[in-house]
PDB file of N, CA and C in Angstrom:
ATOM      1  N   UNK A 211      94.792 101.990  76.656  1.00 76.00           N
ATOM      2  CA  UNK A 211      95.331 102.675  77.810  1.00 76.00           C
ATOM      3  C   UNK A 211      96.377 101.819  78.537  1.00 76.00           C
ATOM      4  N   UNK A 212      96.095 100.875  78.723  1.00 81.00           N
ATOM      5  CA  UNK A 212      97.216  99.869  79.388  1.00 81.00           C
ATOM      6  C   UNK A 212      98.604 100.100  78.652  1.00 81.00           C
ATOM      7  N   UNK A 213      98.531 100.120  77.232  1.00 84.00           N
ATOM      8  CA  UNK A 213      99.718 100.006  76.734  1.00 84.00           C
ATOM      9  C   UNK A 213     100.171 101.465  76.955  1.00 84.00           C
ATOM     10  N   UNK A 214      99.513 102.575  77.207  1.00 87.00           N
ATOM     11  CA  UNK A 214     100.130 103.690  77.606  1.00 87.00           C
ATOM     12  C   UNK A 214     101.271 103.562  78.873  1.00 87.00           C
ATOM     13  N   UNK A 215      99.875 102.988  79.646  1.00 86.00           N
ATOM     14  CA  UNK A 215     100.593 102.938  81.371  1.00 86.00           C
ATOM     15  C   UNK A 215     101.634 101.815  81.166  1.00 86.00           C
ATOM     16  N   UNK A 216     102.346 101.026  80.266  1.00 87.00           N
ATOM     17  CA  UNK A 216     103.214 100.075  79.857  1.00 87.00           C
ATOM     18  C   UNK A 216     104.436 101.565  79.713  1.00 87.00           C
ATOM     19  N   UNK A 217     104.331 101.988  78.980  1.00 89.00           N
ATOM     20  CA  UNK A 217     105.439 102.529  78.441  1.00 89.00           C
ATOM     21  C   UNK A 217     105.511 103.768  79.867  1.00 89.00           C
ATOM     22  N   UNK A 218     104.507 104.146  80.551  1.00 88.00           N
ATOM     23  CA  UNK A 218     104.880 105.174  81.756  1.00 88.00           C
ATOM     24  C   UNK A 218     105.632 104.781  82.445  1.00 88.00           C
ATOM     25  N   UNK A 219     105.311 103.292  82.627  1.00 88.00           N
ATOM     26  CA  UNK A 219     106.089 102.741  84.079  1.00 88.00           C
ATOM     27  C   UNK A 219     107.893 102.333  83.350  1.00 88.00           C
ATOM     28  N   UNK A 220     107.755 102.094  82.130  1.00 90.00           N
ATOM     29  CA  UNK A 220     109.251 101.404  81.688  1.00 90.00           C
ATOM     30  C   UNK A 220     109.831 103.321  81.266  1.00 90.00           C
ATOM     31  N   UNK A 221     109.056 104.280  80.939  1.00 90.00           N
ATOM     32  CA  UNK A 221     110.280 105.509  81.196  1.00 90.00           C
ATOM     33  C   UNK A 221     110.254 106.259  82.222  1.00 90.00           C
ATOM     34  N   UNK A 222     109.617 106.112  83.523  1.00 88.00           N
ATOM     35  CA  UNK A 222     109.550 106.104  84.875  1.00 88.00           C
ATOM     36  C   UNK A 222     111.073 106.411  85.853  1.00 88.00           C
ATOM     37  N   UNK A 223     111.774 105.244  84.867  1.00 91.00           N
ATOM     38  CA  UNK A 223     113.656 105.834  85.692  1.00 91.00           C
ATOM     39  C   UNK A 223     114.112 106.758  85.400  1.00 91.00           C
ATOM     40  N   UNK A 224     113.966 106.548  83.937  1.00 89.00           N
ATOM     41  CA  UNK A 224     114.726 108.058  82.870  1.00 89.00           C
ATOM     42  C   UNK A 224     114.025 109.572  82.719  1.00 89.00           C
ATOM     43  N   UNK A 225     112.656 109.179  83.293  1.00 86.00           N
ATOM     44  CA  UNK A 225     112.280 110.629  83.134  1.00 86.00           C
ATOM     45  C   UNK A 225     112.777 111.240  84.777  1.00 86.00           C
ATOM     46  N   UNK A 226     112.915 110.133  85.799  1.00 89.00           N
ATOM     47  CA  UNK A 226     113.536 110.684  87.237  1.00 89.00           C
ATOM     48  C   UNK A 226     114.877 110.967  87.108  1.00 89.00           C
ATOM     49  N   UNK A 227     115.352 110.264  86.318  1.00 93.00           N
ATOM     50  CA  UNK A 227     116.643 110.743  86.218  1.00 93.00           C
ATOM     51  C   UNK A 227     117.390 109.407  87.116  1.00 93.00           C
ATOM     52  N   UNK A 228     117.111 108.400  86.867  1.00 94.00           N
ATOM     53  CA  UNK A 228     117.946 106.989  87.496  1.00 94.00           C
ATOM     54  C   UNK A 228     118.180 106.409  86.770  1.00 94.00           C
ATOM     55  N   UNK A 229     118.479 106.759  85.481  1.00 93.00           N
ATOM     56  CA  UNK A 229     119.296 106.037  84.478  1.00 93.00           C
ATOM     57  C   UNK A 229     118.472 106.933  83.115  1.00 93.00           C
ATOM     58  N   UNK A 230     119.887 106.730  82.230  1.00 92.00           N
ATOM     59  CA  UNK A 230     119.762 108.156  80.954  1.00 92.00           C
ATOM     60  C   UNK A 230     118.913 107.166  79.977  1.00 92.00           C
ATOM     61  N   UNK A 231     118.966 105.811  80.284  1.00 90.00           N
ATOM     62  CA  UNK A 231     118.144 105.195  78.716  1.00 90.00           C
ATOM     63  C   UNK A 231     117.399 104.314  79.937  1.00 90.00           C
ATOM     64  N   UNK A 232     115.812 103.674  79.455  1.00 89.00           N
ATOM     65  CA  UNK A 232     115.414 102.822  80.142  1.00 89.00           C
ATOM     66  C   UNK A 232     115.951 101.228  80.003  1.00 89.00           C
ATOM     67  N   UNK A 233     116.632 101.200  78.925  1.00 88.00           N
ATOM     68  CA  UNK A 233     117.150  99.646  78.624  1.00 88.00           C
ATOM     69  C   UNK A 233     118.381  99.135  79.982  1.00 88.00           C
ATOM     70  N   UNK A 234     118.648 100.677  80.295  1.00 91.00           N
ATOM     71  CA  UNK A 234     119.660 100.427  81.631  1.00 91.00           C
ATOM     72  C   UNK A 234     119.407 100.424  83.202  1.00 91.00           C
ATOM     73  N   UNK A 235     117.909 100.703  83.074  1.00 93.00           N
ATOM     74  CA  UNK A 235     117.209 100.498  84.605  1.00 93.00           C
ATOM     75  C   UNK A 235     117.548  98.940  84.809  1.00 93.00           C
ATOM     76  N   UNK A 236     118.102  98.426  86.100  1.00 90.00           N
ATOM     77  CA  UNK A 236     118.505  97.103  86.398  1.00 90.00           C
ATOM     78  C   UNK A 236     116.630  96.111  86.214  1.00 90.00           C
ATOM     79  N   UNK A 237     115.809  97.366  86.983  1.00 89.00           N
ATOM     80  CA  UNK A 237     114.571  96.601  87.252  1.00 89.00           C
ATOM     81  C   UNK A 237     113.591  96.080  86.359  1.00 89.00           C
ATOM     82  N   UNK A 238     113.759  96.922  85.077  1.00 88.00           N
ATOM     83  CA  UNK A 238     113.096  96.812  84.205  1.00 88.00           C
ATOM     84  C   UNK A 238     112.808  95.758  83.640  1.00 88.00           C
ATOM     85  N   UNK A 239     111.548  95.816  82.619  1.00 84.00           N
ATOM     86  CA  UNK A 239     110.848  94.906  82.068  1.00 84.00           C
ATOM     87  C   UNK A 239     111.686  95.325  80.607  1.00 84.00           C
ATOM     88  N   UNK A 240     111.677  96.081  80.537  1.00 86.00           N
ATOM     89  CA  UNK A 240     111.683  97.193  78.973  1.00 86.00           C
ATOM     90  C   UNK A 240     112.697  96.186  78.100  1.00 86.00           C
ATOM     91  N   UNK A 241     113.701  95.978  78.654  1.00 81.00           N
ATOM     92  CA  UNK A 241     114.639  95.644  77.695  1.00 81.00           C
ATOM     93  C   UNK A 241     114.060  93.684  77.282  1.00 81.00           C
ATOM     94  N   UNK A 242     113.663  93.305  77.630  1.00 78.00           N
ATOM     95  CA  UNK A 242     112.923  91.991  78.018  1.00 78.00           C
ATOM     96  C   UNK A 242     111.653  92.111  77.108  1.00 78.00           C
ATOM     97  N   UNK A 243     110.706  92.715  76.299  1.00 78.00           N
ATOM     98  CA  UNK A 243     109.412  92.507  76.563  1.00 78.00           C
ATOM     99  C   UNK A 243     108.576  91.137  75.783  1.00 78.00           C
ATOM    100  N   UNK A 244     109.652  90.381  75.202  1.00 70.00           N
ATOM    101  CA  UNK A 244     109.531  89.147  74.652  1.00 70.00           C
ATOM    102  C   UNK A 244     108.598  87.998  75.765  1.00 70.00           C
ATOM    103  N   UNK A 245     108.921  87.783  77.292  1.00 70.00           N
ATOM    104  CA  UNK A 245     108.073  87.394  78.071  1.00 70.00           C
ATOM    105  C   UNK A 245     106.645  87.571  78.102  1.00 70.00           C
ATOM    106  N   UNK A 246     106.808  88.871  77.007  1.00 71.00           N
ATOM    107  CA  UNK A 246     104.805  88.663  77.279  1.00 71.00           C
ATOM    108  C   UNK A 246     104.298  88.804  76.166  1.00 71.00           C
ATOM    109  N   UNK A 247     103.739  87.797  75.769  1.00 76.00           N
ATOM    110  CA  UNK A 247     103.166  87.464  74.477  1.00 76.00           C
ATOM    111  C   UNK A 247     102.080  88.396  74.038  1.00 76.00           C
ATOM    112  N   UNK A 248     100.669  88.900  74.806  1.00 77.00           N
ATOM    113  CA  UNK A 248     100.092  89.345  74.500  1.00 77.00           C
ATOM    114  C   UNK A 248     100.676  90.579  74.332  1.00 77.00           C
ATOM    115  N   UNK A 249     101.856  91.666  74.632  1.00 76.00           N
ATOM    116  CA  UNK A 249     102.352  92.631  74.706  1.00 76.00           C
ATOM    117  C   UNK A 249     103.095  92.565  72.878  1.00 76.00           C
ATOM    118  N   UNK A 250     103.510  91.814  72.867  1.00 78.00           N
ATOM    119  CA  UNK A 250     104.725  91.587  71.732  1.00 78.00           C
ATOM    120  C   UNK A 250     103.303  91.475  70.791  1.00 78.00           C
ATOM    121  N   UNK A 251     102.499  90.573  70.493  1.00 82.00           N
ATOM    122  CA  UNK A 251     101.343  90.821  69.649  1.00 82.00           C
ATOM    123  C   UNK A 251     101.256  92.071  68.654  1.00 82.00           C
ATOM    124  N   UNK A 252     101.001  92.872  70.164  1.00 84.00           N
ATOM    125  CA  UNK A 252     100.188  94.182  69.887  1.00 84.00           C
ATOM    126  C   UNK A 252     101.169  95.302  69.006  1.00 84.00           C
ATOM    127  N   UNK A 253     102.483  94.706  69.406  1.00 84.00           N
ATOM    128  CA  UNK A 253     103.844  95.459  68.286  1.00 84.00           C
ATOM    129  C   UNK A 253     104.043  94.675  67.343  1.00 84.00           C
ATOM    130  N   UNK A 254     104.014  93.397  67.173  1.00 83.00           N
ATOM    131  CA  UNK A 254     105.228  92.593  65.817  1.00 83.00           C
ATOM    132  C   UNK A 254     106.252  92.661  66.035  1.00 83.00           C
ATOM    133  N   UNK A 255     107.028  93.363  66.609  1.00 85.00           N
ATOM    134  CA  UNK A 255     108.791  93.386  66.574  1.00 85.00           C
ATOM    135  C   UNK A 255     109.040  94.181  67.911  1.00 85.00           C
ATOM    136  N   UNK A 256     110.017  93.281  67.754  1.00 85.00           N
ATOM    137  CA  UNK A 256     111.039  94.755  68.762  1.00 85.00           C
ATOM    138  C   UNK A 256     111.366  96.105  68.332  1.00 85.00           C
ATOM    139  N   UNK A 257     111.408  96.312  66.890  1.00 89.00           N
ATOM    140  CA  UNK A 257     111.941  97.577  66.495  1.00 89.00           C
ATOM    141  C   UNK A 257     110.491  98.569  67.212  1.00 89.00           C
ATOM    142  N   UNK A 258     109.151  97.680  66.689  1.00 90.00           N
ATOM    143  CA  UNK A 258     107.939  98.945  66.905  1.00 90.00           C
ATOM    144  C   UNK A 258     107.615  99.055  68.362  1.00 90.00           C
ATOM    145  N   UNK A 259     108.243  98.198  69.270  1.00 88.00           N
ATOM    146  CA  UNK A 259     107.989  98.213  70.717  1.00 88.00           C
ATOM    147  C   UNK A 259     109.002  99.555  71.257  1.00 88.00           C
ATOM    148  N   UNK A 260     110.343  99.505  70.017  1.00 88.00           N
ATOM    149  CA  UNK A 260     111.696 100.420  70.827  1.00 88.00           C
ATOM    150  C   UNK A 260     110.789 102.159  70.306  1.00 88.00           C
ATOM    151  N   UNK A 261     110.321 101.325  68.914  1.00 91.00           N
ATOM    152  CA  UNK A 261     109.823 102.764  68.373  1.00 91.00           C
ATOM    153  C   UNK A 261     108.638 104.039  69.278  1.00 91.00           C
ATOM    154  N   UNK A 262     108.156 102.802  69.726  1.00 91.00           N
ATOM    155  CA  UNK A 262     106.668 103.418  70.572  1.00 91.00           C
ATOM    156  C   UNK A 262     107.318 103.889  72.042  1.00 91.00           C
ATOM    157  N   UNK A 263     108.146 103.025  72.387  1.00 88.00           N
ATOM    158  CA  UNK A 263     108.549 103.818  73.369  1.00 88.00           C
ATOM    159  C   UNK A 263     109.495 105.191  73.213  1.00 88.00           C
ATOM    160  N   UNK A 264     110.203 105.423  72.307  1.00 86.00           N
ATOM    161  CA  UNK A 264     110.851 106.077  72.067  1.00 86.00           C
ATOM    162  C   UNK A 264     109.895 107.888  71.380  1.00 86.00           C
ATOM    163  N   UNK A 265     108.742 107.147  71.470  1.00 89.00           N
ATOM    164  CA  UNK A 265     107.884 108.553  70.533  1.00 89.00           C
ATOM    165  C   UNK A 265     107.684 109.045  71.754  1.00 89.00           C
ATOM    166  N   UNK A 266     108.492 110.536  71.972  1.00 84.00           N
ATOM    167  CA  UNK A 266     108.066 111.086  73.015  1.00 84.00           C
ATOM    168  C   UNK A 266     106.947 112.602  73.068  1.00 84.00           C
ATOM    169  N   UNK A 267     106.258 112.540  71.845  1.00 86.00           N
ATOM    170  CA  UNK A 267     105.431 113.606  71.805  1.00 86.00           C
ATOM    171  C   UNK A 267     104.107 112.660  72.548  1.00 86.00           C
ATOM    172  N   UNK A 268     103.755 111.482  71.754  1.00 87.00           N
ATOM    173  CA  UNK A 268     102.834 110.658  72.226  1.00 87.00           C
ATOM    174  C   UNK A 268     102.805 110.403  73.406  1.00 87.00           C
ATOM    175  N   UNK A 269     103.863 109.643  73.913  1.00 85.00           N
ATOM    176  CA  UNK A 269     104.216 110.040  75.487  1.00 85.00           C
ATOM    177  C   UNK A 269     104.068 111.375  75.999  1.00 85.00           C
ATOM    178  N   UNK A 270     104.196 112.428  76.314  1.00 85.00           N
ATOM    179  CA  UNK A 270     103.819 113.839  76.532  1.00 85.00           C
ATOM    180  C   UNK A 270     102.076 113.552  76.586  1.00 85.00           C
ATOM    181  N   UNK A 271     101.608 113.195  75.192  1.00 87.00           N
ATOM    182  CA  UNK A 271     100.082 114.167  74.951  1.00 87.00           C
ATOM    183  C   UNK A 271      99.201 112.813  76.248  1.00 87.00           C
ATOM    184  N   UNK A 272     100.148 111.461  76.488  1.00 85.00           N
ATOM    185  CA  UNK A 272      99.209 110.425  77.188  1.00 85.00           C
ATOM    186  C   UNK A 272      99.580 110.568  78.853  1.00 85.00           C
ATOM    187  N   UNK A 273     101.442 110.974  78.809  1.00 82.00           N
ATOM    188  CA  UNK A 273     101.145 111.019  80.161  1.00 82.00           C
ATOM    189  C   UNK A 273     100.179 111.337  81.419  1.00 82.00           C
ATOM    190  N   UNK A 274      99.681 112.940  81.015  1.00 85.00           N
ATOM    191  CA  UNK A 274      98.693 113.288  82.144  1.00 85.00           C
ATOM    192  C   UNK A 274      97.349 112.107  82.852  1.00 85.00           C
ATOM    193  N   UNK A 275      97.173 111.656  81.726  1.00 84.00           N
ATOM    194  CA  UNK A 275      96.117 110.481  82.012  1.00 84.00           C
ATOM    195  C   UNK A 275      96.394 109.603  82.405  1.00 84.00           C
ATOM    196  N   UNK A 276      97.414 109.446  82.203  1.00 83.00           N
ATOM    197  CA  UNK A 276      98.316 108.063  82.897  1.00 83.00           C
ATOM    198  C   UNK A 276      98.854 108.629  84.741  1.00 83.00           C
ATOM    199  N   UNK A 277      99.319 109.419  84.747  1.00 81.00           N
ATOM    200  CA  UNK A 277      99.264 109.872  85.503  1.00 81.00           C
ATOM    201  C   UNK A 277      97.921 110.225  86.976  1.00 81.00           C
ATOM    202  N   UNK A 278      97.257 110.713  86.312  1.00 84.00           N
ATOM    203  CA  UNK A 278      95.582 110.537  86.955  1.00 84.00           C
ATOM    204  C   UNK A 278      95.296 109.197  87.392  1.00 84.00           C
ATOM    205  N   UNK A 279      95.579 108.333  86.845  1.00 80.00           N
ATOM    206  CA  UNK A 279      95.131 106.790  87.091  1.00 80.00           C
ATOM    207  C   UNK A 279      96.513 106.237  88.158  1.00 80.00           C
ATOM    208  N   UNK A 280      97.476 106.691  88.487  1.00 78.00           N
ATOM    209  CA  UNK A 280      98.468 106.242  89.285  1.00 78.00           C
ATOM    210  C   UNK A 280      98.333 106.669  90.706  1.00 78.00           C
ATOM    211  N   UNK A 281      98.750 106.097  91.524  1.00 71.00           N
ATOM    212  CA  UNK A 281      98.376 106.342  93.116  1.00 71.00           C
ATOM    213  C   UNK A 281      99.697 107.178  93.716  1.00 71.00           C
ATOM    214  N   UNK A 282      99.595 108.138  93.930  1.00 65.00           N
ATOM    215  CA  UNK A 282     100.715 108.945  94.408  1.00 65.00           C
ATOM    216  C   UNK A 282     100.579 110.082  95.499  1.00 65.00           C
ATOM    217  N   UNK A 283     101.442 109.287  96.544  1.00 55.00           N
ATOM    218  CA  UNK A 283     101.088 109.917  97.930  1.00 55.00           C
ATOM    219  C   UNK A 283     102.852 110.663  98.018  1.00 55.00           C
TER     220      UNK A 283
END
């Protein structure tokens, strides 16, 4: 689940519409994720980190739950 809520928060701009790709959010982690070792682990590469973020059916079927677990007033 974490790695869900990883990829909610890094397409978080682009699904608002504050930038068309997340690699171009200024704030982001996304384009970076080499800083975190245990993260990079869990992919092997950058290609399967761009890949996973980029699967947007998976994204779709996890958001709602991810969502549920976020604090939004």
């Amino acid at each position: 689940l974490l790695i869900q809520m990883v990829r909610f928060v890094h397409l978080n701009p682009s699904s608002f519409g504050l930038c068309a790709d997340p690699a171009e959010y200024v704030w982001s982690s996304y384009k970076n994720p080499l800083h975190n070792n245990e993260l990079m682990n869990r992919f092997g590469s950058l290609e399967e980190w761009e890949k996973f973020h980029l699967d947007k059916y998976s994204y779709q079927q996890n958001a709602p739950k991810i969502k549920a677990l976020t604090i939004d007033e």
